[in-house]
Tab-separated table of C-alpha atoms in Angstrom:
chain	number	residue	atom	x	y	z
A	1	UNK	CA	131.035	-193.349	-52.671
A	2	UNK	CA	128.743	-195.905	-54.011
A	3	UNK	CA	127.093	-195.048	-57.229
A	4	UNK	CA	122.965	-194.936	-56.957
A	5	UNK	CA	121.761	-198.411	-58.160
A	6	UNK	CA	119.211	-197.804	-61.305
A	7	UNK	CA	115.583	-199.103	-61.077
A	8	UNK	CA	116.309	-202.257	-63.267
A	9	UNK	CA	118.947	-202.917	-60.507
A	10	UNK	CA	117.041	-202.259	-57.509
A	11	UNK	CA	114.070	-204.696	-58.893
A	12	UNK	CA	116.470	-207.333	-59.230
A	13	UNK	CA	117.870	-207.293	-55.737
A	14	UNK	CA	114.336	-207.206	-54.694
A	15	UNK	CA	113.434	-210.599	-56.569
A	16	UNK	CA	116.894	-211.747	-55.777
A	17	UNK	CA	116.478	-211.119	-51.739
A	18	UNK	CA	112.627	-212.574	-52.321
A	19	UNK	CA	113.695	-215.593	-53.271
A	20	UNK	CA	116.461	-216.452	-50.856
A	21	UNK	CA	114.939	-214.755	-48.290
A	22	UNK	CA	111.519	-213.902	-48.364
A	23	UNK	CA	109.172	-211.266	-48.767
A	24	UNK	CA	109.540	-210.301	-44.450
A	25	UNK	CA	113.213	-209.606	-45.065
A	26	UNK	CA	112.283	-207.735	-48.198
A	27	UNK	CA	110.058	-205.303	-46.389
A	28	UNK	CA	112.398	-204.762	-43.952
A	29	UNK	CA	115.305	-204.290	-45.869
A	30	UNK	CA	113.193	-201.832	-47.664
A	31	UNK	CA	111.982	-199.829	-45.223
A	32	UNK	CA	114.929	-198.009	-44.325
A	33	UNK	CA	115.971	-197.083	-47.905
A	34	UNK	CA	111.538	-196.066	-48.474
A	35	UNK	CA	112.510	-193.269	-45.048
A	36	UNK	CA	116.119	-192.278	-47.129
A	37	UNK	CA	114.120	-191.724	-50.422
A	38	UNK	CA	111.560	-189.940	-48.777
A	39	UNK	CA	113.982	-187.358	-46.680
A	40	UNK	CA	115.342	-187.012	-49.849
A	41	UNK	CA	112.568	-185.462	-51.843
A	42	UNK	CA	111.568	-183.611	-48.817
A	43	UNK	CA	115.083	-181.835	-48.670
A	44	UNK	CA	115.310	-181.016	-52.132
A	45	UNK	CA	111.784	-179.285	-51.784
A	46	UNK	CA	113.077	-177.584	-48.653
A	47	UNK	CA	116.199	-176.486	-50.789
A	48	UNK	CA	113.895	-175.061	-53.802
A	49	UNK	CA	111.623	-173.503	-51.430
A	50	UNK	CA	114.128	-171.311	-50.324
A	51	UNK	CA	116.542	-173.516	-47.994
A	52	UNK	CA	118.674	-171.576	-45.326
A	53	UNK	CA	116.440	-168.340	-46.038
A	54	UNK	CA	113.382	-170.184	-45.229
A	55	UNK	CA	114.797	-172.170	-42.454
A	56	UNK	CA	115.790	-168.981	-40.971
A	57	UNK	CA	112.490	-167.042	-40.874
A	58	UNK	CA	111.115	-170.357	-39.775
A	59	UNK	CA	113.248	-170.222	-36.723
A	60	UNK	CA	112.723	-166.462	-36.039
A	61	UNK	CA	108.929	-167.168	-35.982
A	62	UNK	CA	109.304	-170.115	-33.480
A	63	UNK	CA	111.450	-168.030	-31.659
A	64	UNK	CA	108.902	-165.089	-31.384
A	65	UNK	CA	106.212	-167.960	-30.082
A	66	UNK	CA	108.551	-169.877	-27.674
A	67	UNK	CA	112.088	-167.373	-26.789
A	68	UNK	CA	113.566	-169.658	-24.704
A	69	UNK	CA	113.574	-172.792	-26.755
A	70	UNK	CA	115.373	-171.349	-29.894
A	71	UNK	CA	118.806	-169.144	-29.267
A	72	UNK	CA	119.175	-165.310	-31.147
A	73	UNK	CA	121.937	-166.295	-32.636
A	74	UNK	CA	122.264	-166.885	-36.729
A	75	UNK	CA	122.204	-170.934	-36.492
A	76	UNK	CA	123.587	-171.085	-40.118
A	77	UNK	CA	126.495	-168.484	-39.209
A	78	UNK	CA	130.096	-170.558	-38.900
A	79	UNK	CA	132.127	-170.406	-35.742
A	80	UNK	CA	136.022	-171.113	-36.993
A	81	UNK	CA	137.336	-173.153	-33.996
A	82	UNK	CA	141.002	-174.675	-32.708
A	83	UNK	CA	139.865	-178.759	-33.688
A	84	UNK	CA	142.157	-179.027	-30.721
A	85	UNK	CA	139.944	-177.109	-28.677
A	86	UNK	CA	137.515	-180.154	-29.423
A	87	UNK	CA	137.620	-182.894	-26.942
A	88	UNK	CA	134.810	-184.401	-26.073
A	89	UNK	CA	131.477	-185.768	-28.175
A	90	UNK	CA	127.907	-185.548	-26.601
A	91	UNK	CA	126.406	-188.530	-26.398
A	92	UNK	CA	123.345	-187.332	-26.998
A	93	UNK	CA	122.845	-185.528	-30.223
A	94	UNK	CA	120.625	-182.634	-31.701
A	95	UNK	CA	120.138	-182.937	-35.275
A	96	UNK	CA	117.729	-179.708	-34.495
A	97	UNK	CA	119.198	-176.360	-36.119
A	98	UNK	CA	119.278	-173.267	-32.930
A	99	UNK	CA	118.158	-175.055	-30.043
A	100	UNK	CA	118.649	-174.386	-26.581
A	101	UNK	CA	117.827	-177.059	-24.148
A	102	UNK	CA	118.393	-177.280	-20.304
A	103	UNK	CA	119.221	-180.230	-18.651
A	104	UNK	CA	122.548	-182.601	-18.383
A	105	UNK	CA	123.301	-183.730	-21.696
A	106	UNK	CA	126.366	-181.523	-21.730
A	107	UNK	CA	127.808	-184.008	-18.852
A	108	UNK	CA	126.868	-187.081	-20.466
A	109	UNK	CA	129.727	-187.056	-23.220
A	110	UNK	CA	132.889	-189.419	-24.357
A	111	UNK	CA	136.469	-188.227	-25.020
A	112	UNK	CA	136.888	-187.155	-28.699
A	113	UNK	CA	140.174	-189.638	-29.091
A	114	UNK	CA	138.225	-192.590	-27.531
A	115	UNK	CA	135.351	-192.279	-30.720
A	116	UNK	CA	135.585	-194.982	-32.635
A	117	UNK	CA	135.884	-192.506	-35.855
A	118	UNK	CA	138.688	-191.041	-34.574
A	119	UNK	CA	140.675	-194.169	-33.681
A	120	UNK	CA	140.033	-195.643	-36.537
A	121	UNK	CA	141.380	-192.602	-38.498
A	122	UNK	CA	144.804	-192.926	-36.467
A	123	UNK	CA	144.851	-196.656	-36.980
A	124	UNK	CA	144.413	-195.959	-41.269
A	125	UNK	CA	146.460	-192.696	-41.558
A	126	UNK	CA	149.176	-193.532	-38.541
A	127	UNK	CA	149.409	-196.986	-38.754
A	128	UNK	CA	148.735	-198.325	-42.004
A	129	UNK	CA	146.012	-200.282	-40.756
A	130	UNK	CA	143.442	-200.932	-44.114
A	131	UNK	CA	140.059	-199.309	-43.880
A	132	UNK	CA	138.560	-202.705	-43.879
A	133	UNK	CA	140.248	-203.726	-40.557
A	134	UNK	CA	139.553	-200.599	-38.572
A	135	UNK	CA	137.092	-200.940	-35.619
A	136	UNK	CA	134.467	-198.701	-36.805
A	137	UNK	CA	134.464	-200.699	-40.640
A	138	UNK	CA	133.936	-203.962	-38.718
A	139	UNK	CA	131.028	-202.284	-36.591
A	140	UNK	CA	129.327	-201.455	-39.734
A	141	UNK	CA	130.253	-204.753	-41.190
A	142	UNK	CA	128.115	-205.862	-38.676
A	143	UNK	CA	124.929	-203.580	-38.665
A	144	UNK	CA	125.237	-204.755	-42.572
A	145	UNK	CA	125.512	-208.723	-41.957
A	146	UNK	CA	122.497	-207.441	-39.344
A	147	UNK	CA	120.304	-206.179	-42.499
A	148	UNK	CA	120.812	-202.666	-41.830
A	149	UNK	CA	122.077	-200.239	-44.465
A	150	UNK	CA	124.610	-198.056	-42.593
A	151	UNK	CA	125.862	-194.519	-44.307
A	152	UNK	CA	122.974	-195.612	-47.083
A	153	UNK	CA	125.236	-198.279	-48.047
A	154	UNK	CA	124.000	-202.372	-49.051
A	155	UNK	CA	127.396	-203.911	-49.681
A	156	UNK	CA	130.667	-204.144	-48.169
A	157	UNK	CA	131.961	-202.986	-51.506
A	158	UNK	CA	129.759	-199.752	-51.248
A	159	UNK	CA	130.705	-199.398	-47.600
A	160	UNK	CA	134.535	-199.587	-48.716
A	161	UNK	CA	134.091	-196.992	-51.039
A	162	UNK	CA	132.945	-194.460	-48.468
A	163	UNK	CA	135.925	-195.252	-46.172
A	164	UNK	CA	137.745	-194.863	-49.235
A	165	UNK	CA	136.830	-191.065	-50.026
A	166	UNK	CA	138.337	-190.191	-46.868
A	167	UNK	CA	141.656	-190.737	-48.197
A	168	UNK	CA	140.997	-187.781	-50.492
A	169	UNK	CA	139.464	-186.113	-47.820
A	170	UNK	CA	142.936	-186.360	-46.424
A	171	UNK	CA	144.566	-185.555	-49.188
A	172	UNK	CA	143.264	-182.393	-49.691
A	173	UNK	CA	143.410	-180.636	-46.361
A	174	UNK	CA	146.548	-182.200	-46.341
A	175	UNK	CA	147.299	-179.999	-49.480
A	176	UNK	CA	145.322	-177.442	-49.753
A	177	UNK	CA	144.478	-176.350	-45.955
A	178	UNK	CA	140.728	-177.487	-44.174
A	179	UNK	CA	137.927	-175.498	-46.369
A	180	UNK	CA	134.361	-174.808	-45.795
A	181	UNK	CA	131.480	-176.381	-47.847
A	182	UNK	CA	130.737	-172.891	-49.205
A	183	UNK	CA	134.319	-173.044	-50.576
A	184	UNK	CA	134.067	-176.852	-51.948
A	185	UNK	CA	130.438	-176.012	-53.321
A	186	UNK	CA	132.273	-172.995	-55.662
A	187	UNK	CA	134.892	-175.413	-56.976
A	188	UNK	CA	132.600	-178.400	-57.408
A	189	UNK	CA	129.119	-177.523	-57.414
A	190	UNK	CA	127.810	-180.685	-59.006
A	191	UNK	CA	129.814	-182.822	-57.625
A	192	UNK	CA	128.530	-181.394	-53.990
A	193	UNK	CA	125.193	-181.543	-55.150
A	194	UNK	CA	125.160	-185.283	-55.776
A	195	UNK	CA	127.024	-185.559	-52.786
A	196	UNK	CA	124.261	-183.828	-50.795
A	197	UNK	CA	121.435	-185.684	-52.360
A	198	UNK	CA	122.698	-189.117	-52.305
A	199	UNK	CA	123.411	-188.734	-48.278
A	200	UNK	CA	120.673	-186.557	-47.186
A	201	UNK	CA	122.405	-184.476	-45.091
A	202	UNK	CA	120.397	-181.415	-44.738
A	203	UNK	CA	118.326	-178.904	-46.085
A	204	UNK	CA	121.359	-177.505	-47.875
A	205	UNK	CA	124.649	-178.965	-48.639
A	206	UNK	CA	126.756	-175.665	-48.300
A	207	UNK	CA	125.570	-176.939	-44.557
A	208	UNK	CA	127.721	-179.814	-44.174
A	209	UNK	CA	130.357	-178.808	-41.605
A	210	UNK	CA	131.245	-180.184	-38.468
A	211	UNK	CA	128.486	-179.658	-36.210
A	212	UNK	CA	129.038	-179.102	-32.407
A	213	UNK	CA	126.711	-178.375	-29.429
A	214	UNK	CA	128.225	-175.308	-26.078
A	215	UNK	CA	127.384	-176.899	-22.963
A	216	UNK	CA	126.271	-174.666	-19.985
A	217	UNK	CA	130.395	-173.526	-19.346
A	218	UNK	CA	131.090	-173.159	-23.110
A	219	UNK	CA	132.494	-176.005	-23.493
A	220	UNK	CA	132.497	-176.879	-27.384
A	221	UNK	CA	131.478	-180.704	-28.399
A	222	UNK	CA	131.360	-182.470	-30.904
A	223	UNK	CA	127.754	-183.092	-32.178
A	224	UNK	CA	126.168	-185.076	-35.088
A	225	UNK	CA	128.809	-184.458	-37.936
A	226	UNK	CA	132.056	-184.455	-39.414
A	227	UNK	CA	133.537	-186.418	-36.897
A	228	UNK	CA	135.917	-187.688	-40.089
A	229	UNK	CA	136.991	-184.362	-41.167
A	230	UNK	CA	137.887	-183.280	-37.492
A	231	UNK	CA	139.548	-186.108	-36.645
A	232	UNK	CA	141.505	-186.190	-39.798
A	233	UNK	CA	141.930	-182.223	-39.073
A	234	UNK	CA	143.442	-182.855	-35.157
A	235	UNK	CA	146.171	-185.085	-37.517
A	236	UNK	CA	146.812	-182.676	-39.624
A	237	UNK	CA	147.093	-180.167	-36.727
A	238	UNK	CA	145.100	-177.699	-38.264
A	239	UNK	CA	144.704	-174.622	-37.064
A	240	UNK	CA	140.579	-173.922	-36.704
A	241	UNK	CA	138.107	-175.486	-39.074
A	242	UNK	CA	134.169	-173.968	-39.455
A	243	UNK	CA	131.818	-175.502	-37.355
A	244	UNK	CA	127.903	-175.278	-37.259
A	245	UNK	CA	126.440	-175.259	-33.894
A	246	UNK	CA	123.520	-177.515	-33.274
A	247	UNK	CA	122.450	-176.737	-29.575
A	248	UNK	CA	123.154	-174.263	-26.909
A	249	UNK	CA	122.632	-174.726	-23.170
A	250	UNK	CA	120.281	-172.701	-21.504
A	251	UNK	CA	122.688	-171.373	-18.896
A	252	UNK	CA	125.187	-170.723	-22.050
A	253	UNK	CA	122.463	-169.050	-23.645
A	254	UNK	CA	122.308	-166.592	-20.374
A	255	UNK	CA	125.562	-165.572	-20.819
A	256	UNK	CA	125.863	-164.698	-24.232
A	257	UNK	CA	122.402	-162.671	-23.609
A	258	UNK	CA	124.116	-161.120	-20.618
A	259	UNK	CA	126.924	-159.774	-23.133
A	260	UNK	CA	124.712	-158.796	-25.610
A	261	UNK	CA	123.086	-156.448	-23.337
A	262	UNK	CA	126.309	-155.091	-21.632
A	263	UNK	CA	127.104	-151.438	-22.634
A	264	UNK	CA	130.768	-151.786	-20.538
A	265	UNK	CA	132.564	-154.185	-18.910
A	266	UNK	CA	131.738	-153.294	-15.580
A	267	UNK	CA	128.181	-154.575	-16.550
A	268	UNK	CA	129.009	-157.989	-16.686
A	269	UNK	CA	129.446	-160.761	-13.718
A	270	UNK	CA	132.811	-162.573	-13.174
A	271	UNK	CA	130.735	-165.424	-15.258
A	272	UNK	CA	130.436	-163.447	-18.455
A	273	UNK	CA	133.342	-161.652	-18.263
A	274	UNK	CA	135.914	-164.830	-18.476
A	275	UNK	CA	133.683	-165.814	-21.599
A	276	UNK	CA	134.637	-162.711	-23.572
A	277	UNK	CA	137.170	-164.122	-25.645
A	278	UNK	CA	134.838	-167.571	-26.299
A	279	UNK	CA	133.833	-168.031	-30.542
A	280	UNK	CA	130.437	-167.897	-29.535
A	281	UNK	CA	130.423	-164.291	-28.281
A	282	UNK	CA	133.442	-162.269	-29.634
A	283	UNK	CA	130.918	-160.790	-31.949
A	284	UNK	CA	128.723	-159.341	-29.548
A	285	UNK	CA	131.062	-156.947	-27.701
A	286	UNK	CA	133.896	-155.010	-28.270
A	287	UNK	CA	134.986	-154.974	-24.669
A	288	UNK	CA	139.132	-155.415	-24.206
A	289	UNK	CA	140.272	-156.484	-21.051
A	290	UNK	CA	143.808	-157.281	-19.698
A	291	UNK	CA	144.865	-160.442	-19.367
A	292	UNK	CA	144.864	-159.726	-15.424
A	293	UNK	CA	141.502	-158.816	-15.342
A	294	UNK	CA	140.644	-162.038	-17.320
A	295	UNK	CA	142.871	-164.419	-15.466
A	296	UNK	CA	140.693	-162.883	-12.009
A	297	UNK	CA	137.219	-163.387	-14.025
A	298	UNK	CA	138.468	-167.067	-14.612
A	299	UNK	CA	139.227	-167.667	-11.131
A	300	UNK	CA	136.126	-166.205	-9.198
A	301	UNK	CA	132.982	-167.408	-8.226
A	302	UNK	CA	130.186	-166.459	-9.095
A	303	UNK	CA	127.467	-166.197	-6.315
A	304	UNK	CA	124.540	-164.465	-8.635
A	305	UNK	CA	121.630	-165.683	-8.965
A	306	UNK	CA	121.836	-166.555	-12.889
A	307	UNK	CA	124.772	-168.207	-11.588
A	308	UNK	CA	122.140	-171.532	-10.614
A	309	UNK	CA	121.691	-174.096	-12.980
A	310	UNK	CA	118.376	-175.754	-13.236
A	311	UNK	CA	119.414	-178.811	-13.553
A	312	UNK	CA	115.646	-180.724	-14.702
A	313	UNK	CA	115.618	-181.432	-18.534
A	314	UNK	CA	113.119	-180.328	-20.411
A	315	UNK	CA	110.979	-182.503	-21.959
């Protein structure tokens, strides 16, 4: 990780890039890390202010005004998931804590092993191949050459150094099994805390999992996050890893509130009922069916009503 620069240092780049440069590119090299500084402060006041507590009465308010927009279920509650069972990344992400959203953006998605984080995971931990030389290094080689300031970094140096942690990343799930943040916080809380702040990654760093979205089948994909850890945790062959989910579809949404409300099995269409065992629900029934009756709730139809997808987003 690279170390935060000091004001004396910062000043100096800024005369430095000034006078080779100009003031233009100094104002927009600046700009981006003005919006990083500012997130910054504004999670740490979210985190005094009561972090996951108050983001969760928040979100059972907006719930109360508009149901169908934000799902019952705890967004902040971890789902432990097969990384295997992991596939495919949405293209379009939700960086929006208990949404549910109609629509297609559970079709639009990429295969999981065609991300450029994952390949270039294989390529370093496979292969050999250097950090420096993998395809998603040289992409943000380029957004830096292009004046950006990708993963909050300014230099290639600083940029190698956060390719670089993920060698102890490996290291210790290689070791020690794949953890959650609350786990990582208890060992190292200071350590997580700088982490946290320095990266602005949300209101509360014990948040930093892998974050996915359930499309309208409950199909799990990758979302916004941790595409690093789960790629290095498909390696590793893992056998589930905690996951945060992001977004629900609105016809996934359906069927867990179908389930909820079930008192027996015989409540439920052939829809819900080959769900049962799915993450996202086992916690909302305590229905056991045979693996017969499963296998013929996978293979039906379902001809219901709440079986039709609406298929216009929601804007």
């Amino acid at each position: 990780m690279g170390r935060e620069h000091t004001p004396r240092e910062l000043l100096g780049r800024a005369v430095a890039t000034v006078r080779t440069e100009g003031v233009l590119e100094l104002v927009h090299r600046s700009v981006p890390y003005l919006r990083r500084r500012r997130n910054r402060l504004w999670k740490q006041l979210l985190a005094r202010m009561g972090g996951v507590p108050a983001a969760r009465a928040y979100l059972r308010a907006r719930r109360w005004v508009r149901p169908a927009s934000i799902t019952d279920a705890d967004p902040f509650a971890r789902l432990w998931i097969d990384p295997a069972r992991i596939d495919t990344q949405v293209r379009t992400t939700s960086k929006r804590w208990g949404r549910v959203v109609d629509g297609d953006w559970d079709r639009a998605v990429v295969p999981f092993d065609e991300t450029s984080a994952y390949r270039s995971v294989v390529a370093h931990f496979q292969q050999g191949t250097p950090w420096s030389e993998t395809a998603e290094f040289e992409q943000y080689r380029d957004r830096l050459e292009a004046g950006e300031q990708p993963k909050g970094c300014t230099t290639e140096d600083e940029l190698a150094a956060r390719f670089e942690e993920l060698d102890a990343i490996y290291d210790r799930i290689a070791t020690d099994g794949y953890r959650s943040q609350p786990e990582l916080w208890a060992d190292r809380p200071e350590y997580q805390r700088t982490v946290f702040y320095k990266w602005d990654r949300t209101i509360d760093p014990r948040l930093d999992e892998v974050t996915v979205s359930i499309g309208r089948d409950g199909q799990v994909l990758h979302s916004d996050r941790g595409d690093h850890r789960l790629a290095i945790a498909k390696l590793l062959e893992c056998r589930t890893v905690p996951v945060l989910v992001r977004r629900r579809h609105t016809y996934w949404q359906s069927i867990r509130a179908e389930i909820a409300a079930a008192t027996r099995p015989s409540d439920l269409t052939a829809r819900a009922r080959r769900h049962l065992e799915h993450p996202d629900v086992r916690d909302l029934h305590e229905f056991e069916l045979s693996a017969t009756e499963i296998e013929t709730a996978a293979a039906s139809g379902d001809s219901s009503p709440a079986a039709v997808v609406d298929e216009e987003e929601i804007t």
